[in-house]
Short mmCIF file of C-alpha atoms in Angstrom, two decimals:
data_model
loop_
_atom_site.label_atom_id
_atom_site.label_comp_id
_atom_site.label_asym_id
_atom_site.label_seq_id
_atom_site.Cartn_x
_atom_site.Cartn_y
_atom_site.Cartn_z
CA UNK A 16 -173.27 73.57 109.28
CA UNK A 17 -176.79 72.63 107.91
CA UNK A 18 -179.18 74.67 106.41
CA UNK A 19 -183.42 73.81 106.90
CA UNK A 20 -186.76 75.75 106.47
CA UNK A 21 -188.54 75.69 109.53
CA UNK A 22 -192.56 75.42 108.76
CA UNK A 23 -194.64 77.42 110.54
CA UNK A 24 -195.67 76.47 114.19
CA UNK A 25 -197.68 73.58 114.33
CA UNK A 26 -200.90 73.69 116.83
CA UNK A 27 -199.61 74.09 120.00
CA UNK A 28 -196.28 74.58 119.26
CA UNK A 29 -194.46 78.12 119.34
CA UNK A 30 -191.95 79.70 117.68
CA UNK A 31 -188.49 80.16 119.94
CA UNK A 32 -185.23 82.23 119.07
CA UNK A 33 -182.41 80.97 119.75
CA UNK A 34 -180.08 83.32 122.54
CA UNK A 35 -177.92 81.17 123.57
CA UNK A 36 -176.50 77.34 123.41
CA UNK A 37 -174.08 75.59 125.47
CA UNK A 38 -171.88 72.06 124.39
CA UNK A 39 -171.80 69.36 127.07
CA UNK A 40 -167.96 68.56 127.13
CA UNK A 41 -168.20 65.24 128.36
CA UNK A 42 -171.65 63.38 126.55
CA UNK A 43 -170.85 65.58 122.98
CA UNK A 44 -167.23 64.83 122.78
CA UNK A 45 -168.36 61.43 122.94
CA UNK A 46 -170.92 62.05 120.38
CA UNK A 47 -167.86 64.08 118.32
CA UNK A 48 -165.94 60.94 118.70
CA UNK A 49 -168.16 58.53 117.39
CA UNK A 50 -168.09 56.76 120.67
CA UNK A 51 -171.86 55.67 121.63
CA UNK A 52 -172.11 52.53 121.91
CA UNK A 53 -173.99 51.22 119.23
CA UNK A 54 -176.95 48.89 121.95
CA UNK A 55 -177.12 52.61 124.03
CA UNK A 56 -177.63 54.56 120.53
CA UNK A 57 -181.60 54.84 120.83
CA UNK A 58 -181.45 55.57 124.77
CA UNK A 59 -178.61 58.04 124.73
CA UNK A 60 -180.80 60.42 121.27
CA UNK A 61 -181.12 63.76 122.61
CA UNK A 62 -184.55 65.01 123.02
CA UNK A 63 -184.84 66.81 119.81
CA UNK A 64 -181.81 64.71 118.26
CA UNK A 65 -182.33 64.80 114.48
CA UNK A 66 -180.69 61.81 112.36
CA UNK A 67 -179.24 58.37 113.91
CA UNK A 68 -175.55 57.48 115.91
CA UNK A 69 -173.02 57.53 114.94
CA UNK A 70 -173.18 60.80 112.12
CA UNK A 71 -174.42 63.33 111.01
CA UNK A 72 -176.55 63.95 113.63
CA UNK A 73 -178.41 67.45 115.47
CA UNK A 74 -177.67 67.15 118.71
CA UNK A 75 -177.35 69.81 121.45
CA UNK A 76 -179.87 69.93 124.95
CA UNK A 77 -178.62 73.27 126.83
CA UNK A 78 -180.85 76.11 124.75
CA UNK A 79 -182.37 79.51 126.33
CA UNK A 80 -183.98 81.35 123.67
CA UNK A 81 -186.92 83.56 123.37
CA UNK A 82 -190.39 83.32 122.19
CA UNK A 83 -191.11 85.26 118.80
CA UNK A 84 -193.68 87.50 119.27
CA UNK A 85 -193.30 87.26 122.70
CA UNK A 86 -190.65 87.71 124.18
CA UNK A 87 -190.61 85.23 127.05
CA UNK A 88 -187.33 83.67 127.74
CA UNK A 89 -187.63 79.75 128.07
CA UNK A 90 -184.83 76.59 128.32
CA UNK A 91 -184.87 73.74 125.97
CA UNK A 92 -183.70 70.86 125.64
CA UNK A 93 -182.88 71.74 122.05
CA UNK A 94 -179.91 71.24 119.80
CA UNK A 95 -177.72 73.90 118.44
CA UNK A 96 -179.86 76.21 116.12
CA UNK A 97 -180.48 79.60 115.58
CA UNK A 98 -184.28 78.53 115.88
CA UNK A 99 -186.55 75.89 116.32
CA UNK A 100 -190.61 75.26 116.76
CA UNK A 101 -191.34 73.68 119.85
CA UNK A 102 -194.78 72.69 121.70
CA UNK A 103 -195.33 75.31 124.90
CA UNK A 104 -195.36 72.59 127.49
CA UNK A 105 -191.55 71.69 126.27
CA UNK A 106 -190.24 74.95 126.94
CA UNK A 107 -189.53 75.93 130.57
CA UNK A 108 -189.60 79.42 131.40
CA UNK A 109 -186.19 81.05 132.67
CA UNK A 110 -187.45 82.82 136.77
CA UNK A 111 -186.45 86.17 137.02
CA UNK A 112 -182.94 86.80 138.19
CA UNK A 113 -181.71 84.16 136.04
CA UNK A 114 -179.91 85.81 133.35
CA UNK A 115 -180.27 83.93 129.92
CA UNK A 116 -176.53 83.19 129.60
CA UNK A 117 -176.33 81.45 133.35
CA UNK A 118 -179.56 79.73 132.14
CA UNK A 119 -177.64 77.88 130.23
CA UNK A 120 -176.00 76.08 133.16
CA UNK A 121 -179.80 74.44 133.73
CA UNK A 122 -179.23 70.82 131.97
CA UNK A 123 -175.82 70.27 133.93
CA UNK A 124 -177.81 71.58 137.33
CA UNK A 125 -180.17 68.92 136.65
CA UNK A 126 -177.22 66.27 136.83
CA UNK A 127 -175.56 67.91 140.03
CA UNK A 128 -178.86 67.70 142.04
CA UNK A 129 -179.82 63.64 140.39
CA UNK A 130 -176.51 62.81 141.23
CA UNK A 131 -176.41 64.67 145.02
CA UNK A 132 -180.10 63.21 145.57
CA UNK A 133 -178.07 59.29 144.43
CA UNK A 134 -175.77 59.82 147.31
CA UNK A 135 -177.75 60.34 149.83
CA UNK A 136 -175.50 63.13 151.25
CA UNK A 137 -176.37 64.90 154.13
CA UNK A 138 -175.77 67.95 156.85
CA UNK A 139 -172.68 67.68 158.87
CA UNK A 140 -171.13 64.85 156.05
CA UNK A 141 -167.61 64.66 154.44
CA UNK A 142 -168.10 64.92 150.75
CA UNK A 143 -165.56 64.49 148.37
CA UNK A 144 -166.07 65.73 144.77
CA UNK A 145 -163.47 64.10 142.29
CA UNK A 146 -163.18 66.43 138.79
CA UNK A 147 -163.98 69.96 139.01
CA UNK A 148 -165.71 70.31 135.29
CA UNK A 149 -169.30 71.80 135.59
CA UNK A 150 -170.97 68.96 137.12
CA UNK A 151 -167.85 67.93 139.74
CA UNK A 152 -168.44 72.38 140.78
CA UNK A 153 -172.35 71.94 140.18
CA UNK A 154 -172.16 69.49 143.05
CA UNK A 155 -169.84 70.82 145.55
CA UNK A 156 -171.78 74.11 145.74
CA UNK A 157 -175.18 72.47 146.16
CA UNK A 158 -173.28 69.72 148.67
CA UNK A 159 -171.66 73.00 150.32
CA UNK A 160 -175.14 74.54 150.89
CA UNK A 161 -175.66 71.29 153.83
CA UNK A 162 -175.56 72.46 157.17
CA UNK A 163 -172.50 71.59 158.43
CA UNK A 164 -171.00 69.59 155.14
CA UNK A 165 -167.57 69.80 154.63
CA UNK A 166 -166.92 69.59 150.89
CA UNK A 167 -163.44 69.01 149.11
CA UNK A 168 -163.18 69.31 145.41
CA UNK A 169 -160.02 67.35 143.96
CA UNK A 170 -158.79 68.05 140.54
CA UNK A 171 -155.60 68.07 138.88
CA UNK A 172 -156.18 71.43 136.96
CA UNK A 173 -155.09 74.57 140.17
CA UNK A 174 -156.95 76.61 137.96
CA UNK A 175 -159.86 75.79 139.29
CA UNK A 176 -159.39 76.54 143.04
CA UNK A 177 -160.71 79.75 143.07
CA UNK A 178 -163.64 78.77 141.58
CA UNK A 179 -164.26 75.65 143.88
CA UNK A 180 -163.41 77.92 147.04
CA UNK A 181 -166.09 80.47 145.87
CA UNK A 182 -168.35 78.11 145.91
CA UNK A 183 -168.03 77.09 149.09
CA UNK A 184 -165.72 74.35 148.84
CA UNK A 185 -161.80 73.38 149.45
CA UNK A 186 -159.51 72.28 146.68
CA UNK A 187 -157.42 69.62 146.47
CA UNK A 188 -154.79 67.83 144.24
CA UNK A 189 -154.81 64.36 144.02
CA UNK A 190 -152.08 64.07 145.96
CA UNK A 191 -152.95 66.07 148.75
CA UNK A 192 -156.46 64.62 149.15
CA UNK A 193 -157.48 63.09 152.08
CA UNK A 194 -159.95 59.85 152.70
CA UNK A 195 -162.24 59.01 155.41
CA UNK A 196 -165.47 60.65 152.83
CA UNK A 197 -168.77 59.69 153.97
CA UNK A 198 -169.94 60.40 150.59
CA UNK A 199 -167.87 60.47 147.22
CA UNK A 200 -169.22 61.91 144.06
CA UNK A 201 -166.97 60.83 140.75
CA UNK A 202 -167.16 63.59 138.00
CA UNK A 203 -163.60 63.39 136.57
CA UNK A 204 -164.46 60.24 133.46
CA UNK A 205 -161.25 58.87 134.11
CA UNK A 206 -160.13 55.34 134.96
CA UNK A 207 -157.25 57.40 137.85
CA UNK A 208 -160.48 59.48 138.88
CA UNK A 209 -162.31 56.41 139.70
CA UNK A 210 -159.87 54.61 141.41
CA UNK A 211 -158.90 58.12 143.51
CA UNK A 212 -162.72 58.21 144.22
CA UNK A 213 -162.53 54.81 146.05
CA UNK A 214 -159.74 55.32 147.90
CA UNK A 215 -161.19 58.30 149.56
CA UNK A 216 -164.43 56.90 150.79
CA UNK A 217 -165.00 55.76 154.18
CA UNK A 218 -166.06 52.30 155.29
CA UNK A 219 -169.20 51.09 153.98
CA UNK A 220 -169.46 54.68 152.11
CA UNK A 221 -171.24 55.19 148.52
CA UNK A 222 -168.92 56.41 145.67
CA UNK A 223 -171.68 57.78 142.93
CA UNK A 224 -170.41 57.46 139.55
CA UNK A 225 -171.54 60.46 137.21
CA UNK A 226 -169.23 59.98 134.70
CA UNK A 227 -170.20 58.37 131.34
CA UNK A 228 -167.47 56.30 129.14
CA UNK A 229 -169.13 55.35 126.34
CA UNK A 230 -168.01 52.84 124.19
CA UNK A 231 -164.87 50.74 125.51
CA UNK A 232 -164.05 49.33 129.35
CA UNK A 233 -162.96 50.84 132.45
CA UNK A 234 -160.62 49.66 135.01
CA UNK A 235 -161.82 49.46 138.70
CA UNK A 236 -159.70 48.67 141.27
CA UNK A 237 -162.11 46.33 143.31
CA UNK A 238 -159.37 43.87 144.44
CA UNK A 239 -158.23 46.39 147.29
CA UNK A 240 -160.40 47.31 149.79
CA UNK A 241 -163.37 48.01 147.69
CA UNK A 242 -164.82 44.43 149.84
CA UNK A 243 -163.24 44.54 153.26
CA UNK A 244 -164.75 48.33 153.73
CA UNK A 245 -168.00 47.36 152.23
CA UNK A 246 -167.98 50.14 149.49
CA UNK A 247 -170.80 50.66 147.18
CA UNK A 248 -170.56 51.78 143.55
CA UNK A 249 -173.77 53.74 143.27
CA UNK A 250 -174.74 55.11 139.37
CA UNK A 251 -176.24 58.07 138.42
CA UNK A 252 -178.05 58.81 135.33
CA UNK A 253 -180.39 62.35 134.89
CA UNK A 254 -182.53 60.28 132.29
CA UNK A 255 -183.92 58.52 135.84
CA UNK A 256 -185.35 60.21 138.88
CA UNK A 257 -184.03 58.73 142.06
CA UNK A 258 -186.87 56.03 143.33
CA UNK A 259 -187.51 57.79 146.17
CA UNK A 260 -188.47 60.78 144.91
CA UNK A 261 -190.26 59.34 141.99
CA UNK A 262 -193.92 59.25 143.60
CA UNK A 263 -193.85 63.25 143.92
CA UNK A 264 -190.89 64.61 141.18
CA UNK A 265 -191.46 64.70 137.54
CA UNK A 266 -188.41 65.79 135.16
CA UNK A 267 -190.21 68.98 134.62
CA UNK A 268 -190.24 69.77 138.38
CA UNK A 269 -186.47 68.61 138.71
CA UNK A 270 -185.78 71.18 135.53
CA UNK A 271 -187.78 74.26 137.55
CA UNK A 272 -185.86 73.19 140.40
CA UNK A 273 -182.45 73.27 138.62
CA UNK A 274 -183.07 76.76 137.15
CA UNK A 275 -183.96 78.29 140.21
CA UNK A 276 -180.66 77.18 141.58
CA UNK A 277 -179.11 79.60 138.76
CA UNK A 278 -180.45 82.35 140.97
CA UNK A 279 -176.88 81.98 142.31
CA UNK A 280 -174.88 84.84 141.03
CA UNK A 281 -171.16 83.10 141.89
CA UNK A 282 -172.21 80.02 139.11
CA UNK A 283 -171.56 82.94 136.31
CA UNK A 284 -167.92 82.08 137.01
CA UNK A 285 -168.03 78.15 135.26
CA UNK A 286 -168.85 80.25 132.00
CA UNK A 287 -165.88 80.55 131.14
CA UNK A 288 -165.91 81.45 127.34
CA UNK A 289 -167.64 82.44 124.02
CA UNK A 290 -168.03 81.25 120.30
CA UNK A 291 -170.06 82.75 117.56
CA UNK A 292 -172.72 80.59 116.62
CA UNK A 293 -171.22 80.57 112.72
CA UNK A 294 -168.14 80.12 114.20
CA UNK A 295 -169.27 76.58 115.98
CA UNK A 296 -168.30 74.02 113.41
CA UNK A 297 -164.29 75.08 113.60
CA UNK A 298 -164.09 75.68 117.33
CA UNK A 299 -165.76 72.45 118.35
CA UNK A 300 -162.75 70.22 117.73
CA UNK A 301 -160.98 72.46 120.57
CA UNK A 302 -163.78 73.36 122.65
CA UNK A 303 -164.12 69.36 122.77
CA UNK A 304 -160.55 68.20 123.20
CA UNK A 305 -160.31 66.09 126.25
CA UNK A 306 -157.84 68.81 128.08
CA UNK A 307 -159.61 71.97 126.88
CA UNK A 308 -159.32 74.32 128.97
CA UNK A 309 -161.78 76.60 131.03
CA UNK A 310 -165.52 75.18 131.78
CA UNK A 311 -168.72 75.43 130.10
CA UNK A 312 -168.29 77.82 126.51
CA UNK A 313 -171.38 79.57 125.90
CA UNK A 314 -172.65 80.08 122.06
CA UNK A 315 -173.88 83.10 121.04
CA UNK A 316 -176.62 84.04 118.72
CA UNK A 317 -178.11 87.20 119.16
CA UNK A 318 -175.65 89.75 121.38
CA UNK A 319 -177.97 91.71 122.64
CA UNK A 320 -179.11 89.04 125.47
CA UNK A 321 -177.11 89.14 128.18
#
């Protein structure tokens, strides 16, 4: 934990409180690690990052907070603080309905919808989801809101059924997954979730990687029937807007978007815990252990927000 002196506002900047923050499991345990590869170091720096790969570093983008003197509740892409200045146009206000907690959930919506928009899914399709974290659930309810989509998430953790089924979609184990997908979405980060995600595509299908590694290799299976069935490995990356859509989105637009997806009430249910803000630095080696359990833990700052 770091102490600073925040200076007043600059012009055009505001003062925001911080309500609540939320770490990314997958892109901060990397950071935690020490694993960003050091020619991706100046691409992969947080918005507001503060300090340079691999430590110390200030990094954090899932914060809802509130405007001093205001009162006006507004997502940032901010870092874990209990306050920060901020120019007005960075700060994107949370629609009513959205409570400030399931605002949270806004950065990882923003993911779900780049990475549904990559694969091109459509009514009536097969999707497969592989790896139920936030993002793998983030997509299967958006993919389950197609007409006519039939969405299957596959994890390994049965804890996560209920969730998946509440959102519209039907579980799966590995095992008990079935192929033939006309689109697969890979959210798992795992060399078996890959190779899963592969299997259960059907000819000449897309299999959208959303997973990031960081530093080290991955094996892919290409030597089976990634070539005779014409598969394509699509990636996904939020930092890019699909070209298609680039002519008429911006990344604010896609950010409104995401957080008026949050108006969903049954998306409270992949917050699935709470630290202290003071109490961040010693939960974070747990909250960021590869098999952690739960989903998304939100960090509190003020109590009275709900």
């Amino acid at each position: 934990m770091r102490d600073e002196t925040l200076p007043p506002p600059g012009p055009g900047e505001v003062r925001v409180q911080t309500v609540w923050t939320a770490p990314s499991r997958g892109t901060e345990r990397l950071v935690f690690e020490g694993r960003v590869p050091e020619p991706l170091r100046e691409r992969m720096r947080a918005p507001a990052q503060e300090g340079d790969f691999p430590f110390p570093v200030k990094y954090g983008y899932c914060a809802v907070g509130r405007i001093a003197g205001e009162g006006t509740l507004v997502f940032a892409l901010r870092p874990h603080q209990e306050g920060f200045n901020a120019p007005r146009e960075a700060l994107v206000p949370v629609p009513p309905g959205v409570p400030a907690r399931r605002a949270l959930l806004a950065a990882n919506m923003e993911t779900a919808l780049n990475g549904l928009w990559d694969s091109g899914a459509g009514p009536g399709d097969r999707v497969a989801v592989v790896g139920g974290g936030v993002v793998g659930l983030l997509v299967a309810a958006l993919a389950a809101g197609l007409p006519g989509a039939e969405v299957t998430l596959i994890d390994r953790d049965p804890a996560r059924r209920p969730v998946a089924e509440a959102l519209g979609a039907v579980f799966r184990s590995p095992e008990d997954a079935q192929g033939g997908a006309d689109v697969v979405v890979h959210a798992s980060a795992s060399a078996e979730g890959l190779a899963l995600a592969l299997a259960l595509a059907g000819d000449e299908a897309a299999i959208v990687e959303l997973s990031w590694y960081g530093a080290g290799t991955v094996p892919v299976p290409l030597g089976l029937d990634f070539h005779p069935r014409r598969l394509r490995l699509v990636s996904s990356q939020v930092g890019r807007l699909p070209p298609a859509r680039l002519p008429r989105w911006t990344p604010r637009r896609r950010l409104l978007k995401a957080l008026d997806l949050l108006r969903d009430p049954r998306l409270d249910a992949l917050i699935t815990g709470e630290v202290a803000f003071g109490d961040l630095p010693a939960a974070l080696p747990d909250l960021l252990h590869q098999r952690a359990p739960g989903l998304c833990t939100a960090v509190r700052y003020r109590p009275e927000d709900p």
